[in-house]
Tab-separated table of C-alpha atoms in Angstrom:
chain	number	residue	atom	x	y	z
A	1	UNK	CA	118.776	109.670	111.402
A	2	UNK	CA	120.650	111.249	108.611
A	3	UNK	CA	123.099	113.393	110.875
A	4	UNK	CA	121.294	116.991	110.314
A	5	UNK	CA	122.264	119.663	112.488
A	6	UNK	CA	120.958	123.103	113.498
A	7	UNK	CA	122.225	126.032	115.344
A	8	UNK	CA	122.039	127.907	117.219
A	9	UNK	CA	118.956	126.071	118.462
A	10	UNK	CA	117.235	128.444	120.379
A	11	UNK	CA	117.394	132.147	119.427
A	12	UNK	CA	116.216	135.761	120.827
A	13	UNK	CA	116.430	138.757	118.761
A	14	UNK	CA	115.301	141.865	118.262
A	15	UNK	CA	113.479	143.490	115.682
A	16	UNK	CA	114.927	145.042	112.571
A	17	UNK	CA	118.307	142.569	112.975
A	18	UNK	CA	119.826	140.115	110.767
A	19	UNK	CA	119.597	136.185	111.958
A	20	UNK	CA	121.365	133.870	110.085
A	21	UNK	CA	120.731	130.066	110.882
A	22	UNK	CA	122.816	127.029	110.211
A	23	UNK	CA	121.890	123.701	109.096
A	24	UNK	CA	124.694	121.331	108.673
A	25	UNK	CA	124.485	117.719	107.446
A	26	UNK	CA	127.058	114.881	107.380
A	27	UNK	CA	124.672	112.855	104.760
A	28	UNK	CA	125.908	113.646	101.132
A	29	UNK	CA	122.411	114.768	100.489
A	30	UNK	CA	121.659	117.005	97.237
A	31	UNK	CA	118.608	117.863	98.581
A	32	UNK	CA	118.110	120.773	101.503
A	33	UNK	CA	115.149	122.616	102.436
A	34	UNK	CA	114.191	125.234	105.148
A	35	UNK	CA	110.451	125.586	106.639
A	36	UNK	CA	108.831	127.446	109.209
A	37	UNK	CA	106.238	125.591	111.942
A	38	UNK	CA	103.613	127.617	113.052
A	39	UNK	CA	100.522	126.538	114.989
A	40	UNK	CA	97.319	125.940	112.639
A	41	UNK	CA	100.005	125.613	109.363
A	42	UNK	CA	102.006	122.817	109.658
A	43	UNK	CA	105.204	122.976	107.864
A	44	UNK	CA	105.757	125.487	104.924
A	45	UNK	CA	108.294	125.773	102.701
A	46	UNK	CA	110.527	128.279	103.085
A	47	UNK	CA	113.238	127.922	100.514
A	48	UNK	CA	114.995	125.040	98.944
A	49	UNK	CA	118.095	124.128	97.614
A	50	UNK	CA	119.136	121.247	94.728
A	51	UNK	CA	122.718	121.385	94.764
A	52	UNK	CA	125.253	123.875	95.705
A	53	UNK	CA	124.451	127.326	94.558
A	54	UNK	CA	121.242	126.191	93.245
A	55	UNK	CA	118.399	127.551	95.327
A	56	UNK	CA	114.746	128.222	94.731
A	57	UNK	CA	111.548	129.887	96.820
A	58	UNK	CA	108.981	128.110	98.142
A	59	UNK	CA	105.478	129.489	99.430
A	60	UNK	CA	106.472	131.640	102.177
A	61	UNK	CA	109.874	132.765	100.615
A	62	UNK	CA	109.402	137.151	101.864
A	63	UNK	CA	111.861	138.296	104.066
A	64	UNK	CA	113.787	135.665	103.882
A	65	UNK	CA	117.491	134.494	101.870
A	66	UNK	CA	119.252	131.179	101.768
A	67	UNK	CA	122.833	130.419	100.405
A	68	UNK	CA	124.589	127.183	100.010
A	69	UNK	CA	128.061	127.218	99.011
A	70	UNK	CA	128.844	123.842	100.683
A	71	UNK	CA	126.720	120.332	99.872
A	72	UNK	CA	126.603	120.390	103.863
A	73	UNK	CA	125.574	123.437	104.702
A	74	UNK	CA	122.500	125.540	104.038
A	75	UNK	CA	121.954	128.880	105.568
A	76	UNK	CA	118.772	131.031	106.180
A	77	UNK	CA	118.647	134.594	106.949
A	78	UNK	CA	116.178	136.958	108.111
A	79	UNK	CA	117.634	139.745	106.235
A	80	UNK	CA	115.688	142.470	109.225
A	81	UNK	CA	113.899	140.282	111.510
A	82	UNK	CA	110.448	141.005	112.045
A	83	UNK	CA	107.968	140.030	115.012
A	84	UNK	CA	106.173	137.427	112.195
A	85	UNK	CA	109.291	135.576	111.895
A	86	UNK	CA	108.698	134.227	115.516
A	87	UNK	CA	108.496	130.639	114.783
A	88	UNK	CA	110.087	127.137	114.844
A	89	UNK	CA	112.600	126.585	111.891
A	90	UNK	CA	113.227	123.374	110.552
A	91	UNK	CA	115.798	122.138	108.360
A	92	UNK	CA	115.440	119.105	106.086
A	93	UNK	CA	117.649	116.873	103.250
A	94	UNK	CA	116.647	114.689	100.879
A	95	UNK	CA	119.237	111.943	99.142
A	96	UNK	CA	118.247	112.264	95.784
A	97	UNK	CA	114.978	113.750	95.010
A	98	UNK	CA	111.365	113.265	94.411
A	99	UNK	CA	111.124	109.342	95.275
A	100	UNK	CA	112.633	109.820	98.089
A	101	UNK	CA	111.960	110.767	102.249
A	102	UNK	CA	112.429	113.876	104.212
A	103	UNK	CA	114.981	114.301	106.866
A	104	UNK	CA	114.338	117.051	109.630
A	105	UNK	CA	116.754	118.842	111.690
A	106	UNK	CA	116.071	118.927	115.458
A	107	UNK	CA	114.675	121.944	114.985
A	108	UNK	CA	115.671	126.145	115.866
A	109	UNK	CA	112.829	128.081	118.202
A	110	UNK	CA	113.344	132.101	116.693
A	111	UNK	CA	111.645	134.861	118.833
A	112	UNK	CA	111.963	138.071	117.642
A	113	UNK	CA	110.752	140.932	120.034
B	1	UNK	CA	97.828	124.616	94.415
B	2	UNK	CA	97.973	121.857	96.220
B	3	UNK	CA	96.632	121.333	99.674
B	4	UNK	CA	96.759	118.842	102.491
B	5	UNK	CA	93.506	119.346	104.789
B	6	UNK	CA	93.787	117.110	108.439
B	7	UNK	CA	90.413	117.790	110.014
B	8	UNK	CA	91.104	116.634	113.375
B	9	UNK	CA	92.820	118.982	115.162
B	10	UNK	CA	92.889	117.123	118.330
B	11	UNK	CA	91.879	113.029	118.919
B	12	UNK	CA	92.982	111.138	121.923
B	13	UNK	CA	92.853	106.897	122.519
B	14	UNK	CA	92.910	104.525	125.321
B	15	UNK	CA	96.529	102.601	125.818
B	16	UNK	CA	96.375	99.533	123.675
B	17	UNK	CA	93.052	100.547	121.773
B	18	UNK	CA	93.170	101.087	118.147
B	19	UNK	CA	92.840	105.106	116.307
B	20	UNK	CA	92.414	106.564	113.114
B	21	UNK	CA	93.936	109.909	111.750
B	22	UNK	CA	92.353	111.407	108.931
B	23	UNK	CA	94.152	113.008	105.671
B	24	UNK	CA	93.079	113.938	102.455
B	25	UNK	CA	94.817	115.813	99.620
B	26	UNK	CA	93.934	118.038	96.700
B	27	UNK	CA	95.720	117.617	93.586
B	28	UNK	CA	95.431	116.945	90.151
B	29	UNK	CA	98.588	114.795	89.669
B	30	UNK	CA	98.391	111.512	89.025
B	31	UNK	CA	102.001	110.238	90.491
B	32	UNK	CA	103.063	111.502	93.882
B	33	UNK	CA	104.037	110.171	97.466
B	34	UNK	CA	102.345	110.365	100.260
B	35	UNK	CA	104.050	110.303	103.957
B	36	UNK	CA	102.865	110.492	107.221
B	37	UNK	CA	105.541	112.008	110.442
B	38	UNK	CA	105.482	111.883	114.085
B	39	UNK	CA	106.332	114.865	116.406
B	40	UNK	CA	106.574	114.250	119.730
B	41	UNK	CA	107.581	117.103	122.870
B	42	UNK	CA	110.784	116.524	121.603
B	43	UNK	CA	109.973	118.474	118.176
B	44	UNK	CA	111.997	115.842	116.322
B	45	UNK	CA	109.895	115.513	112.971
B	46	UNK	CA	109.707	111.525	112.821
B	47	UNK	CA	108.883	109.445	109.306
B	48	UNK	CA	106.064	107.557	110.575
B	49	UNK	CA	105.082	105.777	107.041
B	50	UNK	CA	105.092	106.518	103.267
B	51	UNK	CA	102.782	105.575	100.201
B	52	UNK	CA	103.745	105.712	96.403
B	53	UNK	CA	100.482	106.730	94.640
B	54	UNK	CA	101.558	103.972	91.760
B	55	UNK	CA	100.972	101.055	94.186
B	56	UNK	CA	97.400	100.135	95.549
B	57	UNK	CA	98.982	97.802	98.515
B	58	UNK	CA	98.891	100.147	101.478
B	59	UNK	CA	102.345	100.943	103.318
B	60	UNK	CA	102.580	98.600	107.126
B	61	UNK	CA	105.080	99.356	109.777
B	62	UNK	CA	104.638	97.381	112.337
B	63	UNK	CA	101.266	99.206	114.645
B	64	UNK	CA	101.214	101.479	111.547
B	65	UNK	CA	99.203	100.674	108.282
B	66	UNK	CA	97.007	103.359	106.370
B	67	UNK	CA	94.334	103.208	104.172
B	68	UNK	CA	95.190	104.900	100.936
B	69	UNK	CA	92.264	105.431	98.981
B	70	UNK	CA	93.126	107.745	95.555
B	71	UNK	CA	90.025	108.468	93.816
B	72	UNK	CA	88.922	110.075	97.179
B	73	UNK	CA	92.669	111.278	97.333
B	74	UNK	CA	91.878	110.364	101.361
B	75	UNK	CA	95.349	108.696	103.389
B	76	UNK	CA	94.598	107.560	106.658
B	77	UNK	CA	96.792	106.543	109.061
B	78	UNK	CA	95.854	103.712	111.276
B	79	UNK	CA	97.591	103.243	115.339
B	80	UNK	CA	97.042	99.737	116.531
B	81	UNK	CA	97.639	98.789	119.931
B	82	UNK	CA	98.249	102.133	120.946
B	83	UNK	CA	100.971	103.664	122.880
B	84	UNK	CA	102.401	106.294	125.628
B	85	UNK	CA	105.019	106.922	123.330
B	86	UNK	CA	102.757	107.378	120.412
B	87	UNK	CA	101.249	110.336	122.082
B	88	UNK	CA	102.394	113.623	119.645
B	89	UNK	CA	101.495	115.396	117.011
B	90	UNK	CA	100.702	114.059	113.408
B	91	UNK	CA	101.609	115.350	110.558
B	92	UNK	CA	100.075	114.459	106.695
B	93	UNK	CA	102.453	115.286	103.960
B	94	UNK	CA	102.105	114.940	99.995
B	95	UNK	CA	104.927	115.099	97.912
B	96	UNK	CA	104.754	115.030	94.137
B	97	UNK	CA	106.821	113.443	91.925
B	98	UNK	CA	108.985	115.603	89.992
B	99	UNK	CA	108.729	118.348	92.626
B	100	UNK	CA	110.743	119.487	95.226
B	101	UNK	CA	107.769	120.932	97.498
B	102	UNK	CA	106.211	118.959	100.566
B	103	UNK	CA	102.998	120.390	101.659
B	104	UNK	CA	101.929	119.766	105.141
B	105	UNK	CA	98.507	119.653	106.572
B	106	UNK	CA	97.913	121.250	110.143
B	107	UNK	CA	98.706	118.582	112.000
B	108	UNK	CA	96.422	116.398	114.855
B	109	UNK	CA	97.514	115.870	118.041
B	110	UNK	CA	97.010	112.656	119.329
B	111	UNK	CA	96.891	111.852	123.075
B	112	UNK	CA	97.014	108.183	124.518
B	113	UNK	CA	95.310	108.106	127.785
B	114	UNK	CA	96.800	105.184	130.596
């Protein structure tokens, strides 16, 4: 395991307010990436990050911000949480880049009412 | 864009009998990896197996092996000897080299029957 935490783990909100979500790792990792789970999708990328205030969108990027001003930690928030945001997040780190494997988080199960 | 397509959405196996999950990929890279992970009830996202696309030897761990097959751009994963604990879901992933973006098919949940 390379020592990636999330919190809070599980989360109920309501709509129209801010959630910000952790992901913490203890791994030295450059690499850090957030993605959604949703039934019928898989994983998709939500945004990603390649070093410390270096971030980028991936496919399903609206709605949502990420900052990292820490190699350890990368946040995501749902700037006014919507009903469409209800889904699993995942957090994941990769050492070095392209050549190399994935690391999830355990994982963060977001309703929003 | 590329896209990872896992047309079984559901497959189940007897315990110690051998299954197949099907994968294929759409892209028009040449160099890229290939990975499959494990997800049981626990939601943990497990790395089950990965494939370079340079080298034709198909990845083994252990009950694992797939059959990589790039001009059909087709990665199977193959479950020998099945499992309780290798009841979950299964996820397909391609990663291209130089990229930063995993794309993940749908998934197939696989169900090991005593």
């Amino acid at each position: 395991d390379a020592g990636i935490t999330q919190s809070p783990r599980h989360k109920v909100t309501e709509t129209g307010t801010p959630v910000t979500l952790r992901c913490h790792q203890t791994e030295n990792h450059r690499y850090m990436y957030w993605y959604r789970q949703d039934p019928g999708h898989g994983l998709r990328l939500i945004h990603y990050s390649y070093g410390v205030k270096d971030t980028d969108k991936g496919e399903v990027s609206d709605g949502y911000s990420v900052s990292r001003s820490k190699t350890e930690d990368f946040l995501l928030t749902l700037e006014s949480a919507t009903s469409s945001q209800t889904s699993v997040y995942f957090c994941a780190t990769q050492f070095r880049g392209s050549s190399d494997t994935q690391y999830f988080g355990p994982g963060t199960r977001l309703t929003v009412l | 864009a590329q896209t990872v397509t896992q047309s079984q959405p559901e497959m189940s196996v007897q315990e110690a009998e051998t299954v197949t999950l099907s994968c294929t990929y759409d892209t028009s890279e040449s160099d890229y990896y290939l990975f499959w992970y494990k997800q049981p009830p626990s939601r943990q996202m497990i790395l089950v197996i990965r494939q370079e696309a340079y080298k034709q030897q198909n990845a083994t761990e252990n009950r694992f092996s797939v059959n990589f097959q790039k001009a059909a751009k087709s990665f199977s994963l193959k479950i020998s000897d099945s499992q309780l604990g290798d009841a979950a879901m299964y996820f397909c992933a391609y990663h291209p080299t130089g990229g930063q973006n995993f794309v993940f098919g749908p998934g197939t949940r696989l169900s090991v029957l005593p």
